């Protein structure tokens, strides 16, 4: 049971038409209000003329939203299948409907990298330093949430360029210690594409290196989080259950943190 003193912190950004422009696959939400739906109801219910006034006496019925979007629009969880068609050992990577639910929740830790400039790479040393500041001893199964400050620009042009992102080394340090779910308050968990392309051309790093590490050791990402500033460094539980889209590389998620104020929190997720 969750303690009555637990605070629920919503970590999911709203999905709206205003956020569509910076998506690689733009989404669109069409709103059908109650009055407009009355016209739909006449056709859907095949109402004879004599029955229209009685059935639609209020002049309105339900409201409906029609949404066209990518599984990577808004706050979502990436599955290993997003990173490539084959794991390093030749096996098939997990799709979002195949990932173990045990990977999708657990004891949380917030790593604060707001001091790093946009485009910087988060290294293993950075991760260890942030863990020390948070006062958290990492365990297998922990959920790592990465605070860069980028979510403040979520509805602004250039949002996708505003964050520090993980290097292969920094990401691997976490995954190799049993972390299966890593979230970030930014467009992606890697550095922005500009610095990645520059380093790839110069031979300093592989493009999309943090994502690609998930083909060596499988892990999940949560992208486009928000409100990480409202969390303490440690002492909370995270739940990030993705929508079960068959065969998909990602699924939308309503990510929530349970913050226990001075009392024992909900039972931790199974480790590993």
PDB file of N, CA, C and O in Angstrom, residues 57-124:
ATOM      1  N   UNK A  57     -32.140  14.986 -27.732  1.00  0.00           N
ATOM      2  CA  UNK A  57     -32.902  16.068 -27.106  1.00  0.00           C
ATOM      3  C   UNK A  57     -32.003  17.130 -26.483  1.00  0.00           C
ATOM      4  O   UNK A  57     -32.365  18.310 -26.422  1.00  0.00           O
ATOM      5  N   UNK A  58     -30.829  16.755 -26.015  1.00  0.00           N
ATOM      6  CA  UNK A  58     -29.912  17.717 -25.402  1.00  0.00           C
ATOM      7  C   UNK A  58     -29.183  18.574 -26.445  1.00  0.00           C
ATOM      8  O   UNK A  58     -28.565  19.572 -26.105  1.00  0.00           O
ATOM      9  N   UNK A  59     -29.222  18.133 -27.675  1.00  0.00           N
ATOM     10  CA  UNK A  59     -28.515  18.873 -28.716  1.00  0.00           C
ATOM     11  C   UNK A  59     -27.039  18.556 -28.791  1.00  0.00           C
ATOM     12  O   UNK A  59     -26.303  19.141 -29.582  1.00  0.00           O
ATOM     13  N   UNK A  60     -26.592  17.653 -27.960  1.00  0.00           N
ATOM     14  CA  UNK A  60     -25.182  17.244 -27.987  1.00  0.00           C
ATOM     15  C   UNK A  60     -25.063  15.837 -27.429  1.00  0.00           C
ATOM     16  O   UNK A  60     -25.961  15.341 -26.745  1.00  0.00           O
ATOM     17  N   UNK A  61     -23.925  15.187 -27.732  1.00  0.00           N
ATOM     18  CA  UNK A  61     -23.622  13.875 -27.131  1.00  0.00           C
ATOM     19  C   UNK A  61     -22.173  13.905 -26.645  1.00  0.00           C
ATOM     20  O   UNK A  61     -21.784  14.849 -25.971  1.00  0.00           O
ATOM     21  N   UNK A  62     -21.427  12.910 -27.008  1.00  0.00           N
ATOM     22  CA  UNK A  62     -20.067  12.745 -26.505  1.00  0.00           C
ATOM     23  C   UNK A  62     -19.067  13.668 -27.214  1.00  0.00           C
ATOM     24  O   UNK A  62     -19.353  14.197 -28.288  1.00  0.00           O
ATOM     25  N   UNK A  63     -17.914  13.839 -26.602  1.00  0.00           N
ATOM     26  CA  UNK A  63     -16.791  14.483 -27.288  1.00  0.00           C
ATOM     27  C   UNK A  63     -15.783  13.404 -27.665  1.00  0.00           C
ATOM     28  O   UNK A  63     -15.663  12.381 -26.982  1.00  0.00           O
ATOM     29  N   UNK A  64     -15.056  13.634 -28.754  1.00  0.00           N
ATOM     30  CA  UNK A  64     -14.102  12.651 -29.269  1.00  0.00           C
ATOM     31  C   UNK A  64     -12.867  13.393 -29.777  1.00  0.00           C
ATOM     32  O   UNK A  64     -12.989  14.496 -30.312  1.00  0.00           O
ATOM     33  N   UNK A  65     -11.691  12.787 -29.602  1.00  0.00           N
ATOM     34  CA  UNK A  65     -10.461  13.322 -30.178  1.00  0.00           C
ATOM     35  C   UNK A  65      -9.874  12.253 -31.103  1.00  0.00           C
ATOM     36  O   UNK A  65      -9.726  11.104 -30.708  1.00  0.00           O
ATOM     37  N   UNK A  66      -9.547  12.648 -32.304  1.00  0.00           N
ATOM     38  CA  UNK A  66      -8.895  11.762 -33.260  1.00  0.00           C
ATOM     39  C   UNK A  66      -7.419  12.143 -33.330  1.00  0.00           C
ATOM     40  O   UNK A  66      -7.087  13.302 -33.591  1.00  0.00           O
ATOM     41  N   UNK A  67      -6.554  11.164 -33.079  1.00  0.00           N
ATOM     42  CA  UNK A  67      -5.130  11.442 -32.935  1.00  0.00           C
ATOM     43  C   UNK A  67      -4.329  10.631 -33.945  1.00  0.00           C
ATOM     44  O   UNK A  67      -4.507   9.415 -34.051  1.00  0.00           O
ATOM     45  N   UNK A  68      -3.452  11.302 -34.666  1.00  0.00           N
ATOM     46  CA  UNK A  68      -2.480  10.645 -35.534  1.00  0.00           C
ATOM     47  C   UNK A  68      -1.106  10.969 -34.981  1.00  0.00           C
ATOM     48  O   UNK A  68      -0.728  12.140 -34.903  1.00  0.00           O
ATOM     49  N   UNK A  69      -0.367   9.948 -34.563  1.00  0.00           N
ATOM     50  CA  UNK A  69       0.919  10.221 -33.924  1.00  0.00           C
ATOM     51  C   UNK A  69       1.853   9.032 -34.014  1.00  0.00           C
ATOM     52  O   UNK A  69       1.435   7.905 -34.285  1.00  0.00           O
ATOM     53  N   UNK A  70       3.122   9.307 -33.776  1.00  0.00           N
ATOM     54  CA  UNK A  70       4.149   8.284 -33.675  1.00  0.00           C
ATOM     55  C   UNK A  70       4.161   7.722 -32.259  1.00  0.00           C
ATOM     56  O   UNK A  70       3.760   8.393 -31.305  1.00  0.00           O
ATOM     57  N   UNK A  71       4.637   6.494 -32.111  1.00  0.00           N
ATOM     58  CA  UNK A  71       4.801   5.932 -30.766  1.00  0.00           C
ATOM     59  C   UNK A  71       5.883   6.660 -29.982  1.00  0.00           C
ATOM     60  O   UNK A  71       6.017   6.442 -28.772  1.00  0.00           O
ATOM     61  N   UNK A  72       6.627   7.539 -30.642  1.00  0.00           N
ATOM     62  CA  UNK A  72       7.678   8.313 -29.973  1.00  0.00           C
ATOM     63  C   UNK A  72       7.256   9.762 -29.721  1.00  0.00           C
ATOM     64  O   UNK A  72       8.086  10.586 -29.345  1.00  0.00           O
ATOM     65  N   UNK A  73       5.987  10.060 -29.921  1.00  0.00           N
ATOM     66  CA  UNK A  73       5.473  11.391 -29.622  1.00  0.00           C
ATOM     67  C   UNK A  73       5.176  11.508 -28.139  1.00  0.00           C
ATOM     68  O   UNK A  73       4.683  10.569 -27.517  1.00  0.00           O
ATOM     69  N   UNK A  74       5.461  12.678 -27.569  1.00  0.00           N
ATOM     70  CA  UNK A  74       5.182  12.888 -26.158  1.00  0.00           C
ATOM     71  C   UNK A  74       6.037  12.008 -25.266  1.00  0.00           C
ATOM     72  O   UNK A  74       7.028  11.397 -25.699  1.00  0.00           O
ATOM     73  N   UNK A  75       5.690  11.928 -24.003  1.00  0.00           N
ATOM     74  CA  UNK A  75       6.433  11.101 -23.050  1.00  0.00           C
ATOM     75  C   UNK A  75       6.199   9.631 -23.384  1.00  0.00           C
ATOM     76  O   UNK A  75       5.065   9.173 -23.443  1.00  0.00           O
ATOM     77  N   UNK A  76       7.274   8.900 -23.597  1.00  0.00           N
ATOM     78  CA  UNK A  76       7.145   7.512 -24.036  1.00  0.00           C
ATOM     79  C   UNK A  76       8.332   6.682 -23.552  1.00  0.00           C
ATOM     80  O   UNK A  76       9.359   7.218 -23.135  1.00  0.00           O
ATOM     81  N   UNK A  77       8.166   5.362 -23.625  1.00  0.00           N
ATOM     82  CA  UNK A  77       9.224   4.417 -23.263  1.00  0.00           C
ATOM     83  C   UNK A  77       9.709   3.733 -24.537  1.00  0.00           C
ATOM     84  O   UNK A  77       8.906   3.189 -25.307  1.00  0.00           O
ATOM     85  N   UNK A  78      11.014   3.769 -24.769  1.00  0.00           N
ATOM     86  CA  UNK A  78      11.628   3.086 -25.905  1.00  0.00           C
ATOM     87  C   UNK A  78      11.988   1.660 -25.530  1.00  0.00           C
ATOM     88  O   UNK A  78      12.562   1.405 -24.459  1.00  0.00           O
ATOM     89  N   UNK A  79      11.708   0.733 -26.431  1.00  0.00           N
ATOM     90  CA  UNK A  79      12.098  -0.663 -26.272  1.00  0.00           C
ATOM     91  C   UNK A  79      13.395  -0.926 -27.040  1.00  0.00           C
ATOM     92  O   UNK A  79      13.744  -0.179 -27.962  1.00  0.00           O
ATOM     93  N   UNK A  80      14.120  -2.011 -26.728  1.00  0.00           N
ATOM     94  CA  UNK A  80      15.356  -2.318 -27.460  1.00  0.00           C
ATOM     95  C   UNK A  80      15.183  -2.430 -28.969  1.00  0.00           C
ATOM     96  O   UNK A  80      16.111  -2.133 -29.727  1.00  0.00           O
ATOM     97  N   UNK A  81      14.000  -2.803 -29.442  1.00  0.00           N
ATOM     98  CA  UNK A  81      13.767  -2.909 -30.882  1.00  0.00           C
ATOM     99  C   UNK A  81      13.952  -1.562 -31.586  1.00  0.00           C
ATOM    100  O   UNK A  81      14.278  -1.516 -32.777  1.00  0.00           O
ATOM    101  N   UNK A  82      13.772  -0.465 -30.845  1.00  0.00           N
ATOM    102  CA  UNK A  82      13.979   0.871 -31.420  1.00  0.00           C
ATOM    103  C   UNK A  82      15.430   1.076 -31.830  1.00  0.00           C
ATOM    104  O   UNK A  82      15.725   1.820 -32.775  1.00  0.00           O
ATOM    105  N   UNK A  83      16.345   0.418 -31.136  1.00  0.00           N
ATOM    106  CA  UNK A  83      17.769   0.666 -31.334  1.00  0.00           C
ATOM    107  C   UNK A  83      18.352  -0.075 -32.534  1.00  0.00           C
ATOM    108  O   UNK A  83      19.424   0.286 -33.015  1.00  0.00           O
ATOM    109  N   UNK A  84      17.681  -1.135 -32.992  1.00  0.00           N
ATOM    110  CA  UNK A  84      18.190  -1.884 -34.134  1.00  0.00           C
ATOM    111  C   UNK A  84      17.445  -3.187 -34.324  1.00  0.00           C
ATOM    112  O   UNK A  84      16.695  -3.631 -33.451  1.00  0.00           O
ATOM    113  N   UNK A  85      17.651  -3.863 -35.477  1.00  0.00           N
ATOM    114  CA  UNK A  85      16.896  -5.083 -35.793  1.00  0.00           C
ATOM    115  C   UNK A  85      17.411  -6.342 -35.116  1.00  0.00           C
ATOM    116  O   UNK A  85      16.693  -7.341 -35.037  1.00  0.00           O
ATOM    117  N   UNK A  86      18.661  -6.308 -34.635  1.00  0.00           N
ATOM    118  CA  UNK A  86      19.249  -7.492 -33.997  1.00  0.00           C
ATOM    119  C   UNK A  86      20.089  -7.074 -32.809  1.00  0.00           C
ATOM    120  O   UNK A  86      20.782  -6.055 -32.845  1.00  0.00           O
ATOM    121  N   UNK A  87      20.049  -7.905 -31.757  1.00  0.00           N
ATOM    122  CA  UNK A  87      20.966  -7.723 -30.651  1.00  0.00           C
ATOM    123  C   UNK A  87      22.365  -8.153 -31.087  1.00  0.00           C
ATOM    124  O   UNK A  87      22.530  -8.827 -32.110  1.00  0.00           O
ATOM    125  N   UNK A  88      23.368  -7.791 -30.309  1.00  0.00           N
ATOM    126  CA  UNK A  88      24.751  -8.121 -30.655  1.00  0.00           C
ATOM    127  C   UNK A  88      24.966  -9.628 -30.767  1.00  0.00           C
ATOM    128  O   UNK A  88      25.813 -10.087 -31.537  1.00  0.00           O
ATOM    129  N   UNK A  89      24.180 -10.400 -30.010  1.00  0.00           N
ATOM    130  CA  UNK A  89      24.320 -11.860 -30.062  1.00  0.00           C
ATOM    131  C   UNK A  89      23.464 -12.498 -31.152  1.00  0.00           C
ATOM    132  O   UNK A  89      23.395 -13.725 -31.258  1.00  0.00           O
ATOM    133  N   UNK A  90      22.805 -11.686 -31.958  1.00  0.00           N
ATOM    134  CA  UNK A  90      21.992 -12.191 -33.056  1.00  0.00           C
ATOM    135  C   UNK A  90      20.538 -12.431 -32.720  1.00  0.00           C
ATOM    136  O   UNK A  90      19.735 -12.726 -33.611  1.00  0.00           O
ATOM    137  N   UNK A  91      20.171 -12.303 -31.462  1.00  0.00           N
ATOM    138  CA  UNK A  91      18.783 -12.527 -31.057  1.00  0.00           C
ATOM    139  C   UNK A  91      17.914 -11.339 -31.429  1.00  0.00           C
ATOM    140  O   UNK A  91      18.409 -10.251 -31.747  1.00  0.00           O
ATOM    141  N   UNK A  92      16.608 -11.543 -31.370  1.00  0.00           N
ATOM    142  CA  UNK A  92      15.668 -10.470 -31.689  1.00  0.00           C
ATOM    143  C   UNK A  92      15.516  -9.548 -30.486  1.00  0.00           C
ATOM    144  O   UNK A  92      15.314 -10.009 -29.361  1.00  0.00           O
ATOM    145  N   UNK A  93      15.610  -8.236 -30.671  1.00  0.00           N
ATOM    146  CA  UNK A  93      15.414  -7.310 -29.552  1.00  0.00           C
ATOM    147  C   UNK A  93      13.946  -7.269 -29.142  1.00  0.00           C
ATOM    148  O   UNK A  93      13.045  -7.513 -29.952  1.00  0.00           O
ATOM    149  N   UNK A  94      13.716  -6.967 -27.882  1.00  0.00           N
ATOM    150  CA  UNK A  94      12.356  -6.902 -27.355  1.00  0.00           C
ATOM    151  C   UNK A  94      11.596  -5.721 -27.948  1.00  0.00           C
ATOM    152  O   UNK A  94      12.119  -4.605 -28.022  1.00  0.00           O
ATOM    153  N   UNK A  95      10.354  -5.958 -28.331  1.00  0.00           N
ATOM    154  CA  UNK A  95       9.452  -4.871 -28.687  1.00  0.00           C
ATOM    155  C   UNK A  95       8.729  -4.421 -27.419  1.00  0.00           C
ATOM    156  O   UNK A  95       8.812  -5.064 -26.375  1.00  0.00           O
ATOM    157  N   UNK A  96       7.999  -3.307 -27.517  1.00  0.00           N
ATOM    158  CA  UNK A  96       7.445  -2.703 -26.301  1.00  0.00           C
ATOM    159  C   UNK A  96       6.424  -3.607 -25.623  1.00  0.00           C
ATOM    160  O   UNK A  96       6.269  -3.562 -24.404  1.00  0.00           O
ATOM    161  N   UNK A  97       5.735  -4.447 -26.386  1.00  0.00           N
ATOM    162  CA  UNK A  97       4.755  -5.355 -25.791  1.00  0.00           C
ATOM    163  C   UNK A  97       5.406  -6.579 -25.170  1.00  0.00           C
ATOM    164  O   UNK A  97       4.727  -7.376 -24.516  1.00  0.00           O
ATOM    165  N   UNK A  98       6.714  -6.733 -25.363  1.00  0.00           N
ATOM    166  CA  UNK A  98       7.435  -7.884 -24.821  1.00  0.00           C
ATOM    167  C   UNK A  98       8.281  -7.554 -23.603  1.00  0.00           C
ATOM    168  O   UNK A  98       8.750  -8.469 -22.929  1.00  0.00           O
ATOM    169  N   UNK A  99       8.482  -6.277 -23.309  1.00  0.00           N
ATOM    170  CA  UNK A  99       9.377  -5.935 -22.204  1.00  0.00           C
ATOM    171  C   UNK A  99       8.758  -6.373 -20.875  1.00  0.00           C
ATOM    172  O   UNK A  99       7.542  -6.230 -20.676  1.00  0.00           O
ATOM    173  N   UNK A 100       9.546  -6.910 -19.963  1.00  0.00           N
ATOM    174  CA  UNK A 100       9.012  -7.317 -18.659  1.00  0.00           C
ATOM    175  C   UNK A 100       8.477  -6.114 -17.885  1.00  0.00           C
ATOM    176  O   UNK A 100       9.135  -5.069 -17.812  1.00  0.00           O
ATOM    177  N   UNK A 101       7.306  -6.252 -17.304  1.00  0.00           N
ATOM    178  CA  UNK A 101       6.748  -5.157 -16.515  1.00  0.00           C
ATOM    179  C   UNK A 101       7.638  -4.826 -15.329  1.00  0.00           C
ATOM    180  O   UNK A 101       7.643  -3.685 -14.850  1.00  0.00           O
ATOM    181  N   UNK A 102       8.405  -5.807 -14.854  1.00  0.00           N
ATOM    182  CA  UNK A 102       9.309  -5.556 -13.731  1.00  0.00           C
ATOM    183  C   UNK A 102      10.365  -4.511 -14.081  1.00  0.00           C
ATOM    184  O   UNK A 102      10.932  -3.891 -13.178  1.00  0.00           O
ATOM    185  N   UNK A 103      10.659  -4.335 -15.361  1.00  0.00           N
ATOM    186  CA  UNK A 103      11.633  -3.329 -15.772  1.00  0.00           C
ATOM    187  C   UNK A 103      11.050  -1.921 -15.706  1.00  0.00           C
ATOM    188  O   UNK A 103      11.799  -0.942 -15.787  1.00  0.00           O
ATOM    189  N   UNK A 104       9.737  -1.796 -15.602  1.00  0.00           N
ATOM    190  CA  UNK A 104       9.051  -0.526 -15.796  1.00  0.00           C
ATOM    191  C   UNK A 104       8.740   0.214 -14.502  1.00  0.00           C
ATOM    192  O   UNK A 104       8.057   1.239 -14.533  1.00  0.00           O
ATOM    193  N   UNK A 105       9.196  -0.307 -13.390  1.00  0.00           N
ATOM    194  CA  UNK A 105       9.006   0.419 -12.141  1.00  0.00           C
ATOM    195  C   UNK A 105      10.092   0.001 -11.158  1.00  0.00           C
ATOM    196  O   UNK A 105      10.720  -1.049 -11.300  1.00  0.00           O
ATOM    197  N   UNK A 106      10.321   0.844 -10.165  1.00  0.00           N
ATOM    198  CA  UNK A 106      11.329   0.522  -9.171  1.00  0.00           C
ATOM    199  C   UNK A 106      11.730   1.741  -8.356  1.00  0.00           C
ATOM    200  O   UNK A 106      11.181   2.838  -8.517  1.00  0.00           O
ATOM    201  N   UNK A 107      12.685   1.516  -7.492  1.00  0.00           N
ATOM    202  CA  UNK A 107      13.218   2.579  -6.652  1.00  0.00           C
ATOM    203  C   UNK A 107      13.912   3.617  -7.525  1.00  0.00           C
ATOM    204  O   UNK A 107      14.729   3.279  -8.386  1.00  0.00           O
ATOM    205  N   UNK A 108      13.567   4.892  -7.332  1.00  0.00           N
ATOM    206  CA  UNK A 108      14.087   5.923  -8.212  1.00  0.00           C
ATOM    207  C   UNK A 108      15.230   6.718  -7.632  1.00  0.00           C
ATOM    208  O   UNK A 108      15.371   6.865  -6.413  1.00  0.00           O
ATOM    209  N   UNK A 109      16.053   7.254  -8.541  1.00  0.00           N
ATOM    210  CA  UNK A 109      17.088   8.220  -8.179  1.00  0.00           C
ATOM    211  C   UNK A 109      17.116   9.282  -9.266  1.00  0.00           C
ATOM    212  O   UNK A 109      17.005   8.980 -10.453  1.00  0.00           O
ATOM    213  N   UNK A 110      17.195  10.538  -8.851  1.00  0.00           N
ATOM    214  CA  UNK A 110      17.276  11.645  -9.796  1.00  0.00           C
ATOM    215  C   UNK A 110      18.701  12.162  -9.842  1.00  0.00           C
ATOM    216  O   UNK A 110      19.252  12.581  -8.831  1.00  0.00           O
ATOM    217  N   UNK A 111      19.275  12.138 -11.043  1.00  0.00           N
ATOM    218  CA  UNK A 111      20.632  12.648 -11.239  1.00  0.00           C
ATOM    219  C   UNK A 111      20.546  14.035 -11.863  1.00  0.00           C
ATOM    220  O   UNK A 111      19.959  14.213 -12.936  1.00  0.00           O
ATOM    221  N   UNK A 112      21.127  15.025 -11.206  1.00  0.00           N
ATOM    222  CA  UNK A 112      21.006  16.413 -11.619  1.00  0.00           C
ATOM    223  C   UNK A 112      22.234  16.834 -12.425  1.00  0.00           C
ATOM    224  O   UNK A 112      23.342  16.929 -11.897  1.00  0.00           O
ATOM    225  N   UNK A 113      22.010  17.085 -13.731  1.00  0.00           N
ATOM    226  CA  UNK A 113      23.090  17.521 -14.619  1.00  0.00           C
ATOM    227  C   UNK A 113      22.811  18.902 -15.199  1.00  0.00           C
ATOM    228  O   UNK A 113      23.303  19.241 -16.287  1.00  0.00           O
ATOM    229  N   UNK A 114      22.047  19.705 -14.485  1.00  0.00           N
ATOM    230  CA  UNK A 114      21.723  21.031 -14.994  1.00  0.00           C
ATOM    231  C   UNK A 114      22.947  21.924 -15.125  1.00  0.00           C
ATOM    232  O   UNK A 114      22.913  22.941 -15.828  1.00  0.00           O
ATOM    233  N   UNK A 115      24.047  21.565 -14.460  1.00  0.00           N
ATOM    234  CA  UNK A 115      25.267  22.357 -14.574  1.00  0.00           C
ATOM    235  C   UNK A 115      26.008  22.099 -15.882  1.00  0.00           C
ATOM    236  O   UNK A 115      26.918  22.860 -16.238  1.00  0.00           O
ATOM    237  N   UNK A 116      25.643  21.040 -16.602  1.00  0.00           N
ATOM    238  CA  UNK A 116      26.309  20.738 -17.864  1.00  0.00           C
ATOM    239  C   UNK A 116      25.653  21.518 -18.992  1.00  0.00           C
ATOM    240  O   UNK A 116      24.428  21.621 -19.058  1.00  0.00           O
ATOM    241  N   UNK A 117      26.439  22.063 -19.911  1.00  0.00           N
ATOM    242  CA  UNK A 117      25.848  22.835 -21.012  1.00  0.00           C
ATOM    243  C   UNK A 117      25.151  21.939 -22.022  1.00  0.00           C
ATOM    244  O   UNK A 117      25.424  20.736 -22.107  1.00  0.00           O
ATOM    245  N   UNK A 118      24.252  22.526 -22.795  1.00  0.00           N
ATOM    246  CA  UNK A 118      23.585  21.792 -23.864  1.00  0.00           C
ATOM    247  C   UNK A 118      24.627  21.204 -24.809  1.00  0.00           C
ATOM    248  O   UNK A 118      25.603  21.858 -25.166  1.00  0.00           O
ATOM    249  N   UNK A 119      24.436  19.941 -25.174  1.00  0.00           N
ATOM    250  CA  UNK A 119      25.353  19.268 -26.068  1.00  0.00           C
ATOM    251  C   UNK A 119      26.473  18.523 -25.382  1.00  0.00           C
ATOM    252  O   UNK A 119      27.191  17.752 -26.022  1.00  0.00           O
ATOM    253  N   UNK A 120      26.623  18.729 -24.079  1.00  0.00           N
ATOM    254  CA  UNK A 120      27.693  18.037 -23.343  1.00  0.00           C
ATOM    255  C   UNK A 120      27.374  16.552 -23.208  1.00  0.00           C
ATOM    256  O   UNK A 120      26.214  16.136 -23.230  1.00  0.00           O
ATOM    257  N   UNK A 121      28.434  15.753 -23.054  1.00  0.00           N
ATOM    258  CA  UNK A 121      28.273  14.323 -22.864  1.00  0.00           C
ATOM    259  C   UNK A 121      28.345  13.957 -21.388  1.00  0.00           C
ATOM    260  O   UNK A 121      29.251  14.406 -20.670  1.00  0.00           O
ATOM    261  N   UNK A 122      27.400  13.156 -20.934  1.00  0.00           N
ATOM    262  CA  UNK A 122      27.373  12.698 -19.546  1.00  0.00           C
ATOM    263  C   UNK A 122      28.231  11.444 -19.448  1.00  0.00           C
ATOM    264  O   UNK A 122      27.933  10.408 -20.046  1.00  0.00           O
ATOM    265  N   UNK A 123      29.318  11.523 -18.699  1.00  0.00           N
ATOM    266  CA  UNK A 123      30.282  10.441 -18.587  1.00  0.00           C
ATOM    267  C   UNK A 123      30.016   9.604 -17.335  1.00  0.00           C
ATOM    268  O   UNK A 123      29.185   9.960 -16.495  1.00  0.00           O
ATOM    269  N   UNK A 124      30.746   8.514 -17.209  1.00  0.00           N
ATOM    270  CA  UNK A 124      30.631   7.678 -16.013  1.00  0.00           C
ATOM    271  C   UNK A 124      31.015   8.467 -14.764  1.00  0.00           C
ATOM    272  O   UNK A 124      30.386   8.315 -13.707  1.00  0.00           O
TER     273      UNK A 124
END
